[in-house]
mmCIF file of C-alpha atoms in Angstrom:
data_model
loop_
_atom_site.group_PDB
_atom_site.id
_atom_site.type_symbol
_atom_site.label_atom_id
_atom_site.label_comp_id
_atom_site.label_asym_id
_atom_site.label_seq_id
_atom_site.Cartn_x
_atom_site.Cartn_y
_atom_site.Cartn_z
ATOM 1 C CA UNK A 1121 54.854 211.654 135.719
ATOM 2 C CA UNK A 1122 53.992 213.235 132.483
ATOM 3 C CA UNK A 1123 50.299 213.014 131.872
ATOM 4 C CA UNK A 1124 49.403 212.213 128.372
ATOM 5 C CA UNK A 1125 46.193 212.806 125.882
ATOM 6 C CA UNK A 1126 44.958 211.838 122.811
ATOM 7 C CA UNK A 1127 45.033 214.046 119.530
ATOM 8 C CA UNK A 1128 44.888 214.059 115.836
ATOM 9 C CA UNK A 1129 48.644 214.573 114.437
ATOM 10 C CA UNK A 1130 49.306 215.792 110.878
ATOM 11 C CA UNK A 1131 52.557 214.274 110.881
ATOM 12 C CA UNK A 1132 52.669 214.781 106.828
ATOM 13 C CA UNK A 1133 50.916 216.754 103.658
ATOM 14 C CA UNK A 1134 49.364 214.653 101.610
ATOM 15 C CA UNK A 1135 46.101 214.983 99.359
ATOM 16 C CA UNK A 1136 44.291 211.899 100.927
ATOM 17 C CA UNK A 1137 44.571 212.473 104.401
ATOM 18 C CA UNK A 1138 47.196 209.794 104.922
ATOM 19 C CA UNK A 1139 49.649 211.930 106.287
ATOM 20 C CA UNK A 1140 46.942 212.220 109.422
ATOM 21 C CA UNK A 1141 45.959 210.098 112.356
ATOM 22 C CA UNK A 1142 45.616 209.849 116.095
ATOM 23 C CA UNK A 1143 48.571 210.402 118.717
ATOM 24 C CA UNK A 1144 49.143 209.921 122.444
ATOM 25 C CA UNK A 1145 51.035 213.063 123.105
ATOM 26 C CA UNK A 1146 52.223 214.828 126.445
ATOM 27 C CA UNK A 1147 49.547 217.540 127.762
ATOM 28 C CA UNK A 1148 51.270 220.795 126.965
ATOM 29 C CA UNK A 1149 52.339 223.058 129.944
ATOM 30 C CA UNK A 1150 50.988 226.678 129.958
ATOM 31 C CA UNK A 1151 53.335 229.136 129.275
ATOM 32 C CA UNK A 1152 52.830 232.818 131.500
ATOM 33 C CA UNK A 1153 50.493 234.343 129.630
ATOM 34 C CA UNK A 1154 48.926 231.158 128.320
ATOM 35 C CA UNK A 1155 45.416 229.313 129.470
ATOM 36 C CA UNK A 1156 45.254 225.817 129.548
ATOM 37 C CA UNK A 1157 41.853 224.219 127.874
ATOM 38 C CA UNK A 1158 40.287 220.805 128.204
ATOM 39 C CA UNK A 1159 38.963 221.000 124.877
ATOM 40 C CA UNK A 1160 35.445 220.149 124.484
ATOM 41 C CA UNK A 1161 34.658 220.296 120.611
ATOM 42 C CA UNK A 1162 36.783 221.707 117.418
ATOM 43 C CA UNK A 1163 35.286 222.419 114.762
ATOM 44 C CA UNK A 1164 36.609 222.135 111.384
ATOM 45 C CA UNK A 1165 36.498 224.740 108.315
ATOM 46 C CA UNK A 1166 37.698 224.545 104.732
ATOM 47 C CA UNK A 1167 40.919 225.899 105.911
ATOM 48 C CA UNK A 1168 42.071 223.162 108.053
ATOM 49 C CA UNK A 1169 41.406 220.536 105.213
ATOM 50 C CA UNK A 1170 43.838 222.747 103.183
ATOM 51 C CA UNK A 1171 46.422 222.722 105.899
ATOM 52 C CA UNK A 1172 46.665 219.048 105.840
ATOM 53 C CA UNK A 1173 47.428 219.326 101.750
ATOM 54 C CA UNK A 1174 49.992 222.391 102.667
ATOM 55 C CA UNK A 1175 47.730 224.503 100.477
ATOM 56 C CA UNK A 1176 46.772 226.838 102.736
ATOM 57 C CA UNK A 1177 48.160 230.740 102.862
ATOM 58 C CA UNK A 1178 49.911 229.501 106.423
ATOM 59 C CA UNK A 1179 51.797 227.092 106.481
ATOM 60 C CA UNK A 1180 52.633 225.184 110.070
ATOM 61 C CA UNK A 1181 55.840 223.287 110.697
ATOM 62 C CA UNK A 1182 55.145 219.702 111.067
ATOM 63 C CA UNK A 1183 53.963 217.444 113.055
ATOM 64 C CA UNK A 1184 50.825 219.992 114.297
ATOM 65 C CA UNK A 1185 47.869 219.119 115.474
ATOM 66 C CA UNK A 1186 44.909 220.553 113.129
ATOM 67 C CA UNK A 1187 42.092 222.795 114.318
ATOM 68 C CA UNK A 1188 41.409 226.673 114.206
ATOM 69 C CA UNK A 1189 38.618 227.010 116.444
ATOM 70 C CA UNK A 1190 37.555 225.159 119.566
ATOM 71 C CA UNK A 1191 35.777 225.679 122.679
ATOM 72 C CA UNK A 1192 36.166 223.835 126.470
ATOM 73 C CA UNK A 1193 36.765 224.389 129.773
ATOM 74 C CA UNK A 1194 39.585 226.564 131.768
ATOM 75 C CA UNK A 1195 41.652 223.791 133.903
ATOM 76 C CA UNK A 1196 44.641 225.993 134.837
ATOM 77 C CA UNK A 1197 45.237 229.851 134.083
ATOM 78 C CA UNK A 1198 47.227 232.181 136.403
ATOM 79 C CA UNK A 1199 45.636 233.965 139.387
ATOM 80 C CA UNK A 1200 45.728 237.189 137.989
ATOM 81 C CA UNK A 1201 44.730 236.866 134.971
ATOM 82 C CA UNK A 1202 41.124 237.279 133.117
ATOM 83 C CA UNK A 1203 40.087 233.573 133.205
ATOM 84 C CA UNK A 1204 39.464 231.065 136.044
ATOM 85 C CA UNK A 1205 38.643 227.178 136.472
ATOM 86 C CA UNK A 1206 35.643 226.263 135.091
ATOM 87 C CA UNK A 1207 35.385 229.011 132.690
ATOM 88 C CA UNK A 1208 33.294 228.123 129.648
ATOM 89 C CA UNK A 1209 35.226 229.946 126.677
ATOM 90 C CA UNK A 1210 36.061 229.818 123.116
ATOM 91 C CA UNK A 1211 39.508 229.572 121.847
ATOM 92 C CA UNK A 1212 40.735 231.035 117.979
ATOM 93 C CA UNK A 1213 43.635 230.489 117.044
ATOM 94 C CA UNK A 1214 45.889 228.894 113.624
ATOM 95 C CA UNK A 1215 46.192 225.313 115.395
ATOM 96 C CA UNK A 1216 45.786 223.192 118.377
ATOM 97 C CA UNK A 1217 41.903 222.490 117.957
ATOM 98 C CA UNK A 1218 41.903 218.780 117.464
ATOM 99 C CA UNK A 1219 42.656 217.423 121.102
ATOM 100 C CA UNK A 1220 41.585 216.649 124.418
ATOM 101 C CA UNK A 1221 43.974 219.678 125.534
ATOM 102 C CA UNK A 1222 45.474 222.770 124.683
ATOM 103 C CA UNK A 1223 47.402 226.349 125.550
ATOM 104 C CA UNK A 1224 46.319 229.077 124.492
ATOM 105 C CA UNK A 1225 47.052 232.697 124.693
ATOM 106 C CA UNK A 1226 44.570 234.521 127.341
ATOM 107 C CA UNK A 1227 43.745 237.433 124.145
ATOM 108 C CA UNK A 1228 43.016 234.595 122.298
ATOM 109 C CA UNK A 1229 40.040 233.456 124.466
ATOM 110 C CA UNK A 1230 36.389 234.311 124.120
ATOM 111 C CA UNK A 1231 33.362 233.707 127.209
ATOM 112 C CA UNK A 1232 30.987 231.194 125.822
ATOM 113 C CA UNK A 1233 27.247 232.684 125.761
ATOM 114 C CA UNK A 1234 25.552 230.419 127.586
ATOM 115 C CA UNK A 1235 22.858 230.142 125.265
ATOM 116 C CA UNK A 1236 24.841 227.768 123.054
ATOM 117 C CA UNK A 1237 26.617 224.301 123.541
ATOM 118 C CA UNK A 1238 30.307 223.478 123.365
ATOM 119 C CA UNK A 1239 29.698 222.727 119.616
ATOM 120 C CA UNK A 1240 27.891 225.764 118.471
ATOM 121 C CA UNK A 1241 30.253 228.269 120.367
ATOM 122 C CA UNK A 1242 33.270 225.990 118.465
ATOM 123 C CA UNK A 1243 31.312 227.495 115.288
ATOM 124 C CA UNK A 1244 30.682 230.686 116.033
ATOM 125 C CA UNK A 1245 33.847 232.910 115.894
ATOM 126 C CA UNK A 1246 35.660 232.985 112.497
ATOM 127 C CA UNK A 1247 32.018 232.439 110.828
ATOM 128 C CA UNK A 1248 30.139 234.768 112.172
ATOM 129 C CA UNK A 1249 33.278 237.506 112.664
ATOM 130 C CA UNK A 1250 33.674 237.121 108.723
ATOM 131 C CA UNK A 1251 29.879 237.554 108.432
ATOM 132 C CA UNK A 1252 29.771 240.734 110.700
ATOM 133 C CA UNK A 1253 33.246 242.401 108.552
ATOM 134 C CA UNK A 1254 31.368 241.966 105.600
ATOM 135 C CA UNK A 1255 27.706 243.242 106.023
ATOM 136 C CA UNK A 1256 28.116 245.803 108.923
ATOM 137 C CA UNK A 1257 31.807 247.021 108.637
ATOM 138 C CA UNK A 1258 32.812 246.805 105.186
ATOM 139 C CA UNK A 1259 29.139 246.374 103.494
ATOM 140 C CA UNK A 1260 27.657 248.875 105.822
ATOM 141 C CA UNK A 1261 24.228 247.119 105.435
ATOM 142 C CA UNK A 1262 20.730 248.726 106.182
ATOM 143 C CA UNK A 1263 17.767 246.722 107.341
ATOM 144 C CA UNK A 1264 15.493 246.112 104.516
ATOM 145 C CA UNK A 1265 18.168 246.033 101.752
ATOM 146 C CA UNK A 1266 18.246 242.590 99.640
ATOM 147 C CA UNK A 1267 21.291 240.637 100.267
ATOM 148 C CA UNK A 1268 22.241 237.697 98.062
ATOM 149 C CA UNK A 1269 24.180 235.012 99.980
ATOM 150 C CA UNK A 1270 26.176 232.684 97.619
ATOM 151 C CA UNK A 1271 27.266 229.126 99.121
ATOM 152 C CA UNK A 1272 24.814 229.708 101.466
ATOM 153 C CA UNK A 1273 25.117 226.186 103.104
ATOM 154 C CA UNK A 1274 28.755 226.428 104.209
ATOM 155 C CA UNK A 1275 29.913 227.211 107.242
ATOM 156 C CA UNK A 1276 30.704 231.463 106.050
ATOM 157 C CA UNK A 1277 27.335 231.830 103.822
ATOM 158 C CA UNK A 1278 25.175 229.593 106.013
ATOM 159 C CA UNK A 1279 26.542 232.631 109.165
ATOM 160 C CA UNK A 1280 25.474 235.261 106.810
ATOM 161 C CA UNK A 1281 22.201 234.186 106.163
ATOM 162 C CA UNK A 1282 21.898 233.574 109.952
ATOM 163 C CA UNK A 1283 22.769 237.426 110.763
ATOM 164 C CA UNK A 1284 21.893 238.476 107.320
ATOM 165 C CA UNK A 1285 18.012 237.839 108.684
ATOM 166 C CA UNK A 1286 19.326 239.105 112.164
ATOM 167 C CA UNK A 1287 20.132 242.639 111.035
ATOM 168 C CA UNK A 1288 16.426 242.771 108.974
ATOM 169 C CA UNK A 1289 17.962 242.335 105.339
ATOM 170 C CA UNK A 1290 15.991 240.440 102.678
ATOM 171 C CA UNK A 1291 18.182 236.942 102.456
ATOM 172 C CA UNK A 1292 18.043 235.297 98.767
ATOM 173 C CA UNK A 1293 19.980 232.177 100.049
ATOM 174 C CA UNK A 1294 21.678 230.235 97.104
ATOM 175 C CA UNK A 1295 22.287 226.726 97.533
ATOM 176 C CA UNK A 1296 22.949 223.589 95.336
ATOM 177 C CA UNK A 1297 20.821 220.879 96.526
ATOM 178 C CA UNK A 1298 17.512 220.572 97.631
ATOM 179 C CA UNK A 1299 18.543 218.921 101.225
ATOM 180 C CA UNK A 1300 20.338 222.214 101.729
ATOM 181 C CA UNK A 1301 17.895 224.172 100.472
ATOM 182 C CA UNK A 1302 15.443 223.038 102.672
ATOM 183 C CA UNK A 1303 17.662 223.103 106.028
ATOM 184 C CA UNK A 1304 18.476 226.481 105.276
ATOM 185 C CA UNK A 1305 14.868 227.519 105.074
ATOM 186 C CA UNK A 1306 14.108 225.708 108.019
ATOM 187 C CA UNK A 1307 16.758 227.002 110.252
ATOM 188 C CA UNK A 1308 16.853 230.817 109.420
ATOM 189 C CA UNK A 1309 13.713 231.660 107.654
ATOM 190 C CA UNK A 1310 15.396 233.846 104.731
ATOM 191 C CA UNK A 1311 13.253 235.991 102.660
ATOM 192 C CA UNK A 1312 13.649 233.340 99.665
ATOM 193 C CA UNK A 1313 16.467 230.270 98.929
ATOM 194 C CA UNK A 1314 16.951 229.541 95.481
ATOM 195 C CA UNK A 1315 19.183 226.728 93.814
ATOM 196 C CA UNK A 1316 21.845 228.641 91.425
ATOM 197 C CA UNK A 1317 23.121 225.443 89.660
ATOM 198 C CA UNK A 1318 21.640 226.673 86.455
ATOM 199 C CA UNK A 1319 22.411 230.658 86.887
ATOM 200 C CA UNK A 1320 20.313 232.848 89.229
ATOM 201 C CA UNK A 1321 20.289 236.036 87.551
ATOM 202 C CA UNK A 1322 17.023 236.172 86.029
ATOM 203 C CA UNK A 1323 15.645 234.750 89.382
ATOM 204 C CA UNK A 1324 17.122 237.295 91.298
ATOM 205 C CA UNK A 1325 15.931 240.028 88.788
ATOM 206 C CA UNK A 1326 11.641 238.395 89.273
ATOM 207 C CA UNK A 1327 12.517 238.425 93.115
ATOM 208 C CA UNK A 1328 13.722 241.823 93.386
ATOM 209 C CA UNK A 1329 11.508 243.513 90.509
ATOM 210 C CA UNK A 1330 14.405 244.207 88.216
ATOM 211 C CA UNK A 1331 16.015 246.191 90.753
ATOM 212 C CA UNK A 1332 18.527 243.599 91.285
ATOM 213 C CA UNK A 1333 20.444 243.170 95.087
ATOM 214 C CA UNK A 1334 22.131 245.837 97.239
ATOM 215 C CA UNK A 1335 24.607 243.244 98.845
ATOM 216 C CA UNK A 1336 26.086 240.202 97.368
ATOM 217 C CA UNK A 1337 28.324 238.014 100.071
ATOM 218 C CA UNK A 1338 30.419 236.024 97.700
ATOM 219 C CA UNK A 1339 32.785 233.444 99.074
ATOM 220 C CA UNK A 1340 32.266 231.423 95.776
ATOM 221 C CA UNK A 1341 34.358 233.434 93.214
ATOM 222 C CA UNK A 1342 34.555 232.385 89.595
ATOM 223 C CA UNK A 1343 31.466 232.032 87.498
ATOM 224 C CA UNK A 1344 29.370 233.190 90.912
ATOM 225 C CA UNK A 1345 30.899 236.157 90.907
ATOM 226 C CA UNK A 1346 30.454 237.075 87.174
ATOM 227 C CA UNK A 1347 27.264 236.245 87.806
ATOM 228 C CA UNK A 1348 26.330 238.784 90.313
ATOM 229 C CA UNK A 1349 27.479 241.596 88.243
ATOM 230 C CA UNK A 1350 24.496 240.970 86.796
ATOM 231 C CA UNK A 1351 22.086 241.682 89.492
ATOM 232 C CA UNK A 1352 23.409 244.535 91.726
ATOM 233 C CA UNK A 1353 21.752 247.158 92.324
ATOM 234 C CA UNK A 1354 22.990 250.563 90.868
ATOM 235 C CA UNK A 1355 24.750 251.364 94.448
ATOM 236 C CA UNK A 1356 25.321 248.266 95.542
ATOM 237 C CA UNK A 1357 28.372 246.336 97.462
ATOM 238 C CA UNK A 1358 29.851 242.994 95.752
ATOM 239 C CA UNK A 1359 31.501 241.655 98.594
ATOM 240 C CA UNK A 1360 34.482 239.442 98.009
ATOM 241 C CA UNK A 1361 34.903 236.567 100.696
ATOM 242 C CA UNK A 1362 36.738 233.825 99.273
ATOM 243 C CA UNK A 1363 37.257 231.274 96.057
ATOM 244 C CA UNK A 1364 35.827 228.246 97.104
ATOM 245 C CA UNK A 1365 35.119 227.683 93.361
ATOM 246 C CA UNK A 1366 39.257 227.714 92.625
ATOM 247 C CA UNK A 1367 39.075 230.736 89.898
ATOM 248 C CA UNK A 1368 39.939 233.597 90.565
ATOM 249 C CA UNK A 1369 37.389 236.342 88.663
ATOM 250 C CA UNK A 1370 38.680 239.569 86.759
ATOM 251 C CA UNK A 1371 36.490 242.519 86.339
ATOM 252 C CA UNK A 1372 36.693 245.514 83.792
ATOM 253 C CA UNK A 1373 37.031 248.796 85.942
ATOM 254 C CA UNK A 1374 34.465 250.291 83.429
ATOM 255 C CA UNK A 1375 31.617 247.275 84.698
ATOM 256 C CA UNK A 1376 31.410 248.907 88.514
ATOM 257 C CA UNK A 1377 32.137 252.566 86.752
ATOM 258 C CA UNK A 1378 28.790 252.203 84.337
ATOM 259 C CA UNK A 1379 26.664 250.355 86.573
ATOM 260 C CA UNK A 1380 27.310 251.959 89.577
ATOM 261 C CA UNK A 1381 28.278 249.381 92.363
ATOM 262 C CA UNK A 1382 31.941 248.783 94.415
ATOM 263 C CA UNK A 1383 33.489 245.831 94.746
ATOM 264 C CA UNK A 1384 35.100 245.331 98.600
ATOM 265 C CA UNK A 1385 37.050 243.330 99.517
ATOM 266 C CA UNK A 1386 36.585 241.392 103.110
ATOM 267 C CA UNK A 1387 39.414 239.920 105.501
ATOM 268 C CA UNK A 1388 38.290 239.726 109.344
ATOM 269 C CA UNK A 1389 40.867 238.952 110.624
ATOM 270 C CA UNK A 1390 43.462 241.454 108.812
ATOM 271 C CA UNK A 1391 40.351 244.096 110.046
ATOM 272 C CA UNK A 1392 40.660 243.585 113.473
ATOM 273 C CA UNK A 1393 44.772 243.318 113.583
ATOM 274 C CA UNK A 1394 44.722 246.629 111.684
ATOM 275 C CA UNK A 1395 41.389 248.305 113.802
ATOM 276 C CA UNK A 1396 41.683 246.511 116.840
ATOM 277 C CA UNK A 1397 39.460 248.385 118.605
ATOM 278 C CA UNK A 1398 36.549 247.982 115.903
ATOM 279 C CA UNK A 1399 37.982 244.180 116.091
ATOM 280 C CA UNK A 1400 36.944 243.670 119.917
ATOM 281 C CA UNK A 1401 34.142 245.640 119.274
ATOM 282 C CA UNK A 1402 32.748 243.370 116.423
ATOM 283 C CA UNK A 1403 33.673 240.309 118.483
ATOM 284 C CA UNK A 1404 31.359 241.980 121.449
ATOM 285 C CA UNK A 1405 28.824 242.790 118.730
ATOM 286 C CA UNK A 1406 28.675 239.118 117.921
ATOM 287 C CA UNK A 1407 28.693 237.252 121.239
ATOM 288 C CA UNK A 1408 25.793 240.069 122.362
ATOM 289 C CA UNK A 1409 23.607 238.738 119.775
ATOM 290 C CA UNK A 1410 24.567 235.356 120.677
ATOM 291 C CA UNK A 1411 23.786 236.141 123.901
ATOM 292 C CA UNK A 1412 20.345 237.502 122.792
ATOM 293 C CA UNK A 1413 19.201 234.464 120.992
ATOM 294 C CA UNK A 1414 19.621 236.471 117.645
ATOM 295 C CA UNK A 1415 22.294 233.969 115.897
ATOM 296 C CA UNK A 1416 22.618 230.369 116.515
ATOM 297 C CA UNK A 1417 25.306 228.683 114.748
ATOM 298 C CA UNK A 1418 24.147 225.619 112.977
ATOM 299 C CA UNK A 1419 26.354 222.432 113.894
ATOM 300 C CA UNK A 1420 25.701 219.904 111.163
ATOM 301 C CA UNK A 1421 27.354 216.713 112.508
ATOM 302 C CA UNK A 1422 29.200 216.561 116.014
ATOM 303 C CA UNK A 1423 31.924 213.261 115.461
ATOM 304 C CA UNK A 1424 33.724 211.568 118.255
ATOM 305 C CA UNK A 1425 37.366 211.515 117.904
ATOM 306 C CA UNK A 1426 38.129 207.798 116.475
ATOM 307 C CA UNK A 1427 35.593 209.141 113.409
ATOM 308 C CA UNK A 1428 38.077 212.294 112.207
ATOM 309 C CA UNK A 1429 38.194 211.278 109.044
ATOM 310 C CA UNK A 1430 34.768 211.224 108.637
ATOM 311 C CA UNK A 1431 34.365 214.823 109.466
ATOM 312 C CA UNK A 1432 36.929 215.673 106.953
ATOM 313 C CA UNK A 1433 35.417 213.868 103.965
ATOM 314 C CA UNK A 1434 32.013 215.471 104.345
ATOM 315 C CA UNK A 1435 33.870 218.777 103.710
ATOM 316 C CA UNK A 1436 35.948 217.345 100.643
ATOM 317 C CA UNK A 1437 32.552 216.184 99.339
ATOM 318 C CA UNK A 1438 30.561 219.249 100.244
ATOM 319 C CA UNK A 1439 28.143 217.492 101.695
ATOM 320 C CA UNK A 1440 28.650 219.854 105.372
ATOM 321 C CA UNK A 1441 25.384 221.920 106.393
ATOM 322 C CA UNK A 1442 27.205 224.806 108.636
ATOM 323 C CA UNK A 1443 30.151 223.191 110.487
ATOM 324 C CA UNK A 1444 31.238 219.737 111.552
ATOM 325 C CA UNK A 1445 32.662 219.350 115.025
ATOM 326 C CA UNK A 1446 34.939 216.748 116.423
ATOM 327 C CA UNK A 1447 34.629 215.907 120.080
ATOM 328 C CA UNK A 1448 38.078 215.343 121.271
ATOM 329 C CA UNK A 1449 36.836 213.216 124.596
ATOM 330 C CA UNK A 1450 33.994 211.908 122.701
#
């Protein structure tokens, strides 16, 4: 008899969401090398809203079920192989998150430090990995440089801040409202958070003492970026995450050249496939602070399954503190 489970289906693109809803589907059957997961909480990024539109850089054959990170419970894995019953893990992968089970590859399982829930260890991979590429690996931060953090309350900034302060750096947090504002000074304590609405440059200037920043995490792009061009320090690292903002920014080789900063460029995951030794070892990095009680992913809403959409729209309206998780027995 084929036992069956419930998950969310995107069984079309569409810009609404309308192409996605709940499915009774077959629990899948682990492959060889493959784990099988009772999935305890998914939680959602920026990326996976995309997917649903088909605007994201990967593109998934339909139907799939939505979901890049998750974390649960080992329920069947082969007897030689690295996990057992009961094992507490993460899982990373492109889909699959969204359900009450799933297969996964064995590489593509992390332990879960025990210090966090099922939801915060569903938030802590691709955030915090991207976070840890661009400060330590590609940023090569030193403790008591300033770091600016742009979108400082999504799930990527709201990371950096949170090992930004780990690693000793000076955070200048930049966030839009004054709810996020305040939960970001309340749960990591940065050096100062400031709202950038109206343009932080001269703010950043008065905080610094017209020195200006020695790391800028930018996942914003656009204006943001521009921006910070403005404040670096003469040796400083502009560090390109993303364009959350849609534009794409151009810069004039002679603006880095005069003022004397670089602008890198920061890709986790491509850094681990290419340096996959420095990839496991930044993954190690990460889960022994998390083990330390030095990070603590912030989990901003946890939603039972029936309430998806909810999840979803808090992202579309930027509205998300961290990450949103979706609790697939919930």
């Amino acid at each position: 008899m084929t036992r069956m489970m419930r998950a969310l289906q995107v069984q079309n693109l569409s810009a609404d969401l309308s192409g996605v809803s709940i499915v009774d589907t077959a629990i899948p059957e682990p492959q060889s090398d493959e784990v099988l997961l009772r999935i305890e909480a998914a939680a959602l990024g920026f990326p996976d809203l995309l997917m649903t539109r088909g605007e994201y850089q990967a593109k998934p054959a339909l139907p799939f079920i939505p979901g890049m990170e998750a974390a649960g419970v080992v329920v069947r894995a082969k007897s030689d192989g690295p996990w057992r019953e009961g094992d507490r893990v993460i899982a990373g992968m492109l889909t699959g998150g969204v359900a009450q089970f799933g297969c996964f590859p064995e590489g593509a399982l992390l332990r879960l430090p025990d210090r966090l829930s099922m939801a915060q260890g569903a938030a802590l991979r691709a955030a915090y990995l991207t976070a840890w590429v661009a400060l330590v690996c590609r940023g090569v931060a030193q403790a008591g440089e300033w770091l600016l953090v742009h979108g400082a309350a999504g799930g990527v900034g709201l990371a950096a801040v949170d090992l930004g302060v780990a690693l000793g750096l000076k955070v200048i947090a930049v966030a839009s409202t004054q709810e996020k504002r305040e939960a970001i000074g309340g749960l990591y304590k940065p050096a100062h958070v400031i709202d950038g609405s109206a343009g932080f440059r001269e703010q950043v200037l008065t905080i610094t003492g017209g020195r200006g920043v020695d790391l800028v995490y930018d996942p914003v792009g656009g204006d943001v970026f521009d921006e910070s061009t403005r404040c670096i320090a003469f040796d400083g690292r502009l560090l390109v995450v993303g364009f959350a903002a849609g534009r794409i920014p151009q810069i004039g080789a002679n603006i880095p050249l005069i003022k004397g900063f670089s602008v890198v460029g920061v890709r986790a995951g491509e850094y681990g496939r290419r340096f996959p030794d420095r990839g496991r070892e930044n993954i190690a990095h990460i889960l022994e602070f998390a083990d330390q009680g030095r990070i603590k992913p912030h989990v901003h809403a946890a939603f039972p399954l029936d309430d998806w959409k909810l999840a979803f729209q808090g992202m579309e309206e930027r509205s998300v503190i961290g990450r949103s998780v979706v609790l697939p027995h919930g």
